[in-house]
Every structure is written in structure tokens, then in C-alpha cells.
Amino acid sequence: MTRRVSILGATGSIGCSTIDLIARDPAAYDVVALTGGRNIARLAEQARALGAEIAVTSDEALLPDLRAALDGTGIACAAGPEAIVEAARRPADWVMSAIVGAAGLPPGLAALEEGATLALANKESLVTAGPLILETARSHGARILPVDSEHSAVFQALVGEEISAVERVIITASGGAFRDWPLEKLSEASLSEASSHPNWDMGQRITIDSASMFNKALELIETREFFGVEPSQIEVIVHPQSLIHALVGFNDGGLMAHVGPADMRHAIGYALNWPARKELPVERLDLARIGQLDFRAPEDARYPALRLAREVMEARGMAGAVFNAAKESALDGFIAGRIGFMDMAGVVQDVLAQLSGDTGLMSAAFSLDNVRAADHMARVRAEENMAGDNAPQRSDTWT
Ligand code: NAD
Ligand code: MG
């Protein structure tokens, strides 16, 4: 039986790794929808190679280019955020959610509403709307499988275990590009310095988020939402080799560590083949050659994002959506050269503080509209905070 699969964010780092696995066994899959952003050449090439039913770009202005690139193939073309949601609704057994940012939430929800198994790389879905996405899965009998390496690791360590026996969950962090920089130099970190990761080859935004640990901050919240553990049970440890992805500590003192290569095809393949394990084209670790694994506590002054994430977990409600949107705006500001590397945490902290008194906004029930409203307000506030001499250029991934 072939499986019907769709890939949201096909042209990105996770999307390409997913396609790499699917393309190794083409007879096993029918590719339904592939979605991408502005890289039309890559999207069209992927759609042709896999014989997709439909290719969708998020940018409506690029629809003519996509049509031209797929002319004569019989592959349907569409454009815009709504078209991505519609593509996600097409009947599929397995949908990879690998769009970056809050824009990944609406199509992920749509796939769950249709009962598809959602392989979730888009951690922002759980950060902004954890209760909504979990309830949507539950009420439609759909399953969510984690793809983030740490969460895949926890998921694997929990096979056959009772969640009630879990004492703590430890997620590892490489420490990012600046883990060994003198603290006082961090404020001068450049875009290109922040865009290179010591161990993982990922999209630019998550790579910068790794240097600032905003990525780990999102993952703390993601861990809490996905596994239902208390914030006090979740720890972050800096592990420069990035070979242990997470550990689960049980009430008998035992720790189960998940060890694997720093290759996202492991976590993607686990979600693709779940509940079976199948051979994957990833490196087999030679522990004698690796020799040692190191650990250290994350420094608060270097990684203020972790403290902010803990505040967000305490506040709950729309704090996650505000946190993520403010972070996305601050990241846009850093990429555009409008604010410095260490200013990102300051912008996010200010937006959280400014909106925390708005109980109508922050305590609203979890619906897509309310999450969108919180996201929007946070972007407006972040923009105001960053607007200095430079002209504001607001980014809103949902409009
Ligand atoms: P990426 O930037 O390489 O790719 C993002 C994809 O989303 C591309 O296809 C892009 O065209 C599309 N996209 C971007 N903005 C969009 C929008 N507004 N609307 C629709 N599509 C849009 O990102 P990535 O590194 O592959 O990460 C994807 C997701 O997976 C993120 O949530 C990230 O946090 C998560 N993740 C990535 C890795 C990794 O190794 N890259 C690891 C764990 C989790
Ligand atoms: Mg991760």
C-alpha cells in the first residue's frame, strides 16, 4: 500500500531532508501537496521529481512563475496562505509540518482536522497554540509525532513507559555559535557569525535562534505542551557535541538518553516510519572515536531567552503566541540590521511586559483567531520598540 504524504515547507532544510528520505523509496509514497516560499525553481523541481498532485507557493505574486515552471506536467499550482491551508486539507496519511514560524500553525491545524498524522517540525505550533493543536488532534482522532530532535528523542525514550513515572526531562543544547565567546563581545555579534552553527546544518532563522537560545526557549515550551510535564521538571543542559538529544529521568533514578548523529533525517525518518523502525541513511556513531561527551549548565547572562521562556510557561494563555511573535519580529530586526544580537531578548522581554497587563488578550481562550490577535499585537509592539531612526518595516507572516 502506498502512503499519501504532503510536505508543508518542502523547500526548506527539514522539507529537503524529508524529500531525501521519500525519494529513496518512491514506490512506497504518493506525494500529494508540496508547499514552499519564494524558491520557485526548487519547488517546481521537487514537484516534478516526486510527481506531486499540487505545488503551492506562499507568495501570490510568484504564481505565474510556478505555473510556467510546471507547464505541461499536469501538476496543479496555487499560491497564498489560504491555498497552503487548502493543500494541507487534501486527503493524506502523513503530513510534514516544516514551515518556519507562526505561519505553520493554520495548515498544521487543517491537516489535523482531516485526520492526517502530523509530523511536527514546526515547534511554533505548540508554542503559540499548544492546547488548540492538541485538542484538534484529539477531537479528530489524528496523531502528532514530534520531529524536533530533542522531542523525538524524548518520545523514543518514553516508548513502553508511563508518563507518571517521569521525574524530569532534560533537553540538550549545543550552545550555538557563541557558546565560547566572551560575554561582552556578544552585543557585537554579526549576522554572518550568528548564521553558522557548530554542529547542525539548518535554516538561517533556527540557526540564529540556536545562537541566542531562543530555539531552546521555544523547545522548553514545546516540551511542556507536548509531553504535559511541569516547567519545573524540564531542564536544559549545554552539550557541545550534540549527540545526546534528550534524556528522560524516571522516579527510580534511571536516566534514558537518546544518542544519535546530528542529522535531522533520523528524527524525520522515525516519524515517517513510526511505529516501525526502518533503516535510515544516517551515520553510525563510532563512540571510541568520539571519546567523550561534555556537559555544562547554560549561563543566564549569555542566554536570557531561557529565563523568558520560563516566565511564559508560568503565564500560559496567549503568552506563548506573544513570545513567539515578538521573537520573530526581533529576529527580523536583527537580520535587517536594525537591532543588535543581544537586543533581541530585550525586545521580547519588553513586549511580554507591555502586554502582560492586557488580561483580555493574554487570557483569551485558545482559538486560531485569538492566537492570531495576540501574534499581531506582539508584532506591532515589537515594531514600535525597534522603531528608531530606521523606517519600520513590519513583518506579519499571517497576512
Ligand atoms: P527553512 O527556513 O529552511 O525552511 C522553511 C520552509 O518554510 C521553506 O519551505 C519556506 O519556503 C517556507 N516558508 C517560510 N515562510 C513561510 C510562510 N510565511 N508561509 C509559508 N511557507 C513559508 O526552515 P527549517 O530549518 O527547515 O525549519 C522548519 C521548521 O522546523 C521550523 O519550525 C524549525 O524550528 C523546525 N526545525 C528545524 C530543524 C532543522 O534542522 N532545520 C530542526 C528542528 C526543528
Ligand atoms: Mg531541536
PDB file of N, CA and C in Angstrom, residues 280-321:
ATOM      1  N   LEU A 280      17.859   3.764   8.052  1.00  0.00           N
ATOM      2  CA  LEU A 280      17.958   5.158   7.606  1.00  0.00           C
ATOM      3  C   LEU A 280      19.395   5.458   7.187  1.00  0.00           C
ATOM      4  N   PRO A 281      19.544   6.348   6.204  1.00  0.00           N
ATOM      5  CA  PRO A 281      20.882   6.639   5.668  1.00  0.00           C
ATOM      6  C   PRO A 281      21.641   7.649   6.516  1.00  0.00           C
ATOM      7  N   VAL A 282      21.777   7.372   7.811  1.00  0.00           N
ATOM      8  CA  VAL A 282      22.500   8.308   8.680  1.00  0.00           C
ATOM      9  C   VAL A 282      23.763   7.635   9.213  1.00  0.00           C
ATOM     10  N   GLU A 283      24.705   8.469   9.602  1.00  0.00           N
ATOM     11  CA  GLU A 283      25.992   7.982  10.113  1.00  0.00           C
ATOM     12  C   GLU A 283      25.780   7.102  11.348  1.00  0.00           C
ATOM     13  N   ARG A 284      26.536   6.019  11.445  1.00  0.00           N
ATOM     14  CA  ARG A 284      26.553   5.187  12.660  1.00  0.00           C
ATOM     15  C   ARG A 284      27.678   5.712  13.539  1.00  0.00           C
ATOM     16  N   LEU A 285      27.365   6.085  14.781  1.00  0.00           N
ATOM     17  CA  LEU A 285      28.359   6.728  15.627  1.00  0.00           C
ATOM     18  C   LEU A 285      29.445   5.752  16.077  1.00  0.00           C
ATOM     19  N   ASP A 286      30.674   6.224  16.015  1.00  0.00           N
ATOM     20  CA  ASP A 286      31.826   5.458  16.496  1.00  0.00           C
ATOM     21  C   ASP A 286      32.221   6.083  17.839  1.00  0.00           C
ATOM     22  N   LEU A 287      31.724   5.478  18.928  1.00  0.00           N
ATOM     23  CA  LEU A 287      31.901   6.102  20.240  1.00  0.00           C
ATOM     24  C   LEU A 287      33.365   6.170  20.661  1.00  0.00           C
ATOM     25  N   ALA A 288      34.144   5.183  20.276  1.00  0.00           N
ATOM     26  CA  ALA A 288      35.561   5.210  20.661  1.00  0.00           C
ATOM     27  C   ALA A 288      36.255   6.402  20.004  1.00  0.00           C
ATOM     28  N   ARG A 289      35.854   6.693  18.770  1.00  0.00           N
ATOM     29  CA  ARG A 289      36.458   7.841  18.086  1.00  0.00           C
ATOM     30  C   ARG A 289      35.978   9.156  18.705  1.00  0.00           C
ATOM     31  N   ILE A 290      34.709   9.199  19.091  1.00  0.00           N
ATOM     32  CA  ILE A 290      34.159  10.419  19.712  1.00  0.00           C
ATOM     33  C   ILE A 290      34.841  10.652  21.061  1.00  0.00           C
ATOM     34  N   GLY A 291      35.087   9.585  21.800  1.00  0.00           N
ATOM     35  CA  GLY A 291      35.913   9.672  23.007  1.00  0.00           C
ATOM     36  C   GLY A 291      35.215  10.216  24.228  1.00  0.00           C
ATOM     37  N   GLN A 292      34.637  11.416  24.133  1.00  0.00           N
ATOM     38  CA  GLN A 292      33.996  11.971  25.327  1.00  0.00           C
ATOM     39  C   GLN A 292      32.794  12.839  24.982  1.00  0.00           C
ATOM     40  N   LEU A 293      31.904  12.916  25.929  1.00  0.00           N
ATOM     41  CA  LEU A 293      30.731  13.784  25.815  1.00  0.00           C
ATOM     42  C   LEU A 293      30.803  14.786  26.954  1.00  0.00           C
ATOM     43  N   ASP A 294      30.598  16.068  26.637  1.00  0.00           N
ATOM     44  CA  ASP A 294      30.712  17.111  27.659  1.00  0.00           C
ATOM     45  C   ASP A 294      29.358  17.738  27.966  1.00  0.00           C
ATOM     46  N   PHE A 295      29.239  18.230  29.177  1.00  0.00           N
ATOM     47  CA  PHE A 295      28.004  18.898  29.621  1.00  0.00           C
ATOM     48  C   PHE A 295      28.364  20.097  30.476  1.00  0.00           C
ATOM     49  N   ARG A 296      27.562  21.152  30.354  1.00  0.00           N
ATOM     50  CA  ARG A 296      27.697  22.281  31.287  1.00  0.00           C
ATOM     51  C   ARG A 296      26.355  22.998  31.402  1.00  0.00           C
ATOM     52  N   ALA A 297      26.195  23.702  32.504  1.00  0.00           N
ATOM     53  CA  ALA A 297      24.943  24.438  32.718  1.00  0.00           C
ATOM     54  C   ALA A 297      24.915  25.656  31.801  1.00  0.00           C
ATOM     55  N   PRO A 298      23.753  25.993  31.256  1.00  0.00           N
ATOM     56  CA  PRO A 298      23.664  27.223  30.451  1.00  0.00           C
ATOM     57  C   PRO A 298      23.777  28.458  31.344  1.00  0.00           C
ATOM     58  N   GLU A 299      24.557  29.439  30.909  1.00  0.00           N
ATOM     59  CA  GLU A 299      24.715  30.664  31.716  1.00  0.00           C
ATOM     60  C   GLU A 299      23.531  31.595  31.477  1.00  0.00           C
ATOM     61  N   ASP A 300      22.965  32.112  32.557  1.00  0.00           N
ATOM     62  CA  ASP A 300      21.802  33.006  32.435  1.00  0.00           C
ATOM     63  C   ASP A 300      22.125  34.265  31.634  1.00  0.00           C
ATOM     64  N   ALA A 301      23.288  34.835  31.870  1.00  0.00           N
ATOM     65  CA  ALA A 301      23.612  36.113  31.223  1.00  0.00           C
ATOM     66  C   ALA A 301      23.800  35.939  29.712  1.00  0.00           C
ATOM     67  N   ARG A 302      24.285  34.756  29.305  1.00  0.00           N
ATOM     68  CA  ARG A 302      24.519  34.517  27.882  1.00  0.00           C
ATOM     69  C   ARG A 302      23.211  34.205  27.164  1.00  0.00           C
ATOM     70  N   TYR A 303      22.294  33.564  27.880  1.00  0.00           N
ATOM     71  CA  TYR A 303      21.068  33.070  27.237  1.00  0.00           C
ATOM     72  C   TYR A 303      19.811  33.563  27.955  1.00  0.00           C
ATOM     73  N   PRO A 304      19.521  34.865  27.904  1.00  0.00           N
ATOM     74  CA  PRO A 304      18.329  35.380  28.605  1.00  0.00           C
ATOM     75  C   PRO A 304      17.026  34.767  28.080  1.00  0.00           C
ATOM     76  N   ALA A 305      17.036  34.223  26.867  1.00  0.00           N
ATOM     77  CA  ALA A 305      15.812  33.642  26.292  1.00  0.00           C
ATOM     78  C   ALA A 305      15.262  32.524  27.169  1.00  0.00           C
ATOM     79  N   LEU A 306      16.139  31.795  27.866  1.00  0.00           N
ATOM     80  CA  LEU A 306      15.667  30.666  28.680  1.00  0.00           C
ATOM     81  C   LEU A 306      14.838  31.158  29.862  1.00  0.00           C
ATOM     82  N   ARG A 307      15.281  32.252  30.465  1.00  0.00           N
ATOM     83  CA  ARG A 307      14.515  32.818  31.585  1.00  0.00           C
ATOM     84  C   ARG A 307      13.154  33.309  31.082  1.00  0.00           C
ATOM     85  N   LEU A 308      13.146  33.947  29.917  1.00  0.00           N
ATOM     86  CA  LEU A 308      11.876  34.444  29.362  1.00  0.00           C
ATOM     87  C   LEU A 308      10.919  33.279  29.104  1.00  0.00           C
ATOM     88  N   ALA A 309      11.449  32.167  28.609  1.00  0.00           N
ATOM     89  CA  ALA A 309      10.588  31.006  28.334  1.00  0.00           C
ATOM     90  C   ALA A 309       9.964  30.490  29.624  1.00  0.00           C
ATOM     91  N   ARG A 310      10.729  30.531  30.706  1.00  0.00           N
ATOM     92  CA  ARG A 310      10.173  30.058  31.993  1.00  0.00           C
ATOM     93  C   ARG A 310       9.039  30.986  32.436  1.00  0.00           C
ATOM     94  N   GLU A 311       9.195  32.293  32.217  1.00  0.00           N
ATOM     95  CA  GLU A 311       8.112  33.230  32.565  1.00  0.00           C
ATOM     96  C   GLU A 311       6.874  32.937  31.715  1.00  0.00           C
ATOM     97  N   VAL A 312       7.103  32.636  30.437  1.00  0.00           N
ATOM     98  CA  VAL A 312       5.983  32.345  29.526  1.00  0.00           C
ATOM     99  C   VAL A 312       5.263  31.075  29.967  1.00  0.00           C
ATOM    100  N   MET A 313       6.006  30.076  30.404  1.00  0.00           N
ATOM    101  CA  MET A 313       5.373  28.825  30.844  1.00  0.00           C
ATOM    102  C   MET A 313       4.534  29.055  32.097  1.00  0.00           C
ATOM    103  N   GLU A 314       4.974  29.966  32.955  1.00  0.00           N
ATOM    104  CA  GLU A 314       4.180  30.281  34.156  1.00  0.00           C
ATOM    105  C   GLU A 314       2.919  31.046  33.767  1.00  0.00           C
ATOM    106  N   ALA A 315       3.054  31.987  32.838  1.00  0.00           N
ATOM    107  CA  ALA A 315       1.924  32.852  32.474  1.00  0.00           C
ATOM    108  C   ALA A 315       0.867  32.091  31.685  1.00  0.00           C
ATOM    109  N   ARG A 316       1.277  31.164  30.830  1.00  0.00           N
ATOM    110  CA  ARG A 316       0.373  30.374  29.974  1.00  0.00           C
ATOM    111  C   ARG A 316      -0.501  31.261  29.088  1.00  0.00           C
ATOM    112  N   GLY A 317      -1.669  30.763  28.698  1.00  0.00           N
ATOM    113  CA  GLY A 317      -2.572  31.535  27.838  1.00  0.00           C
ATOM    114  C   GLY A 317      -1.874  31.941  26.542  1.00  0.00           C
ATOM    115  N   MET A 318      -2.069  33.205  26.165  1.00  0.00           N
ATOM    116  CA  MET A 318      -1.521  33.694  24.911  1.00  0.00           C
ATOM    117  C   MET A 318      -0.053  34.125  25.028  1.00  0.00           C
ATOM    118  N   ALA A 319       0.539  33.906  26.224  1.00  0.00           N
ATOM    119  CA  ALA A 319       1.933  34.338  26.395  1.00  0.00           C
ATOM    120  C   ALA A 319       2.850  33.656  25.372  1.00  0.00           C
ATOM    121  N   GLY A 320       2.551  32.413  25.029  1.00  0.00           N
ATOM    122  CA  GLY A 320       3.384  31.706  24.057  1.00  0.00           C
ATOM    123  C   GLY A 320       3.311  32.350  22.680  1.00  0.00           C
ATOM    124  N   ALA A 321       2.096  32.751  22.279  1.00  0.00           N
ATOM    125  CA  ALA A 321       1.928  33.395  20.967  1.00  0.00           C
ATOM    126  C   ALA A 321       2.623  34.753  20.944  1.00  0.00           C
TER     127      ALA A 321
END
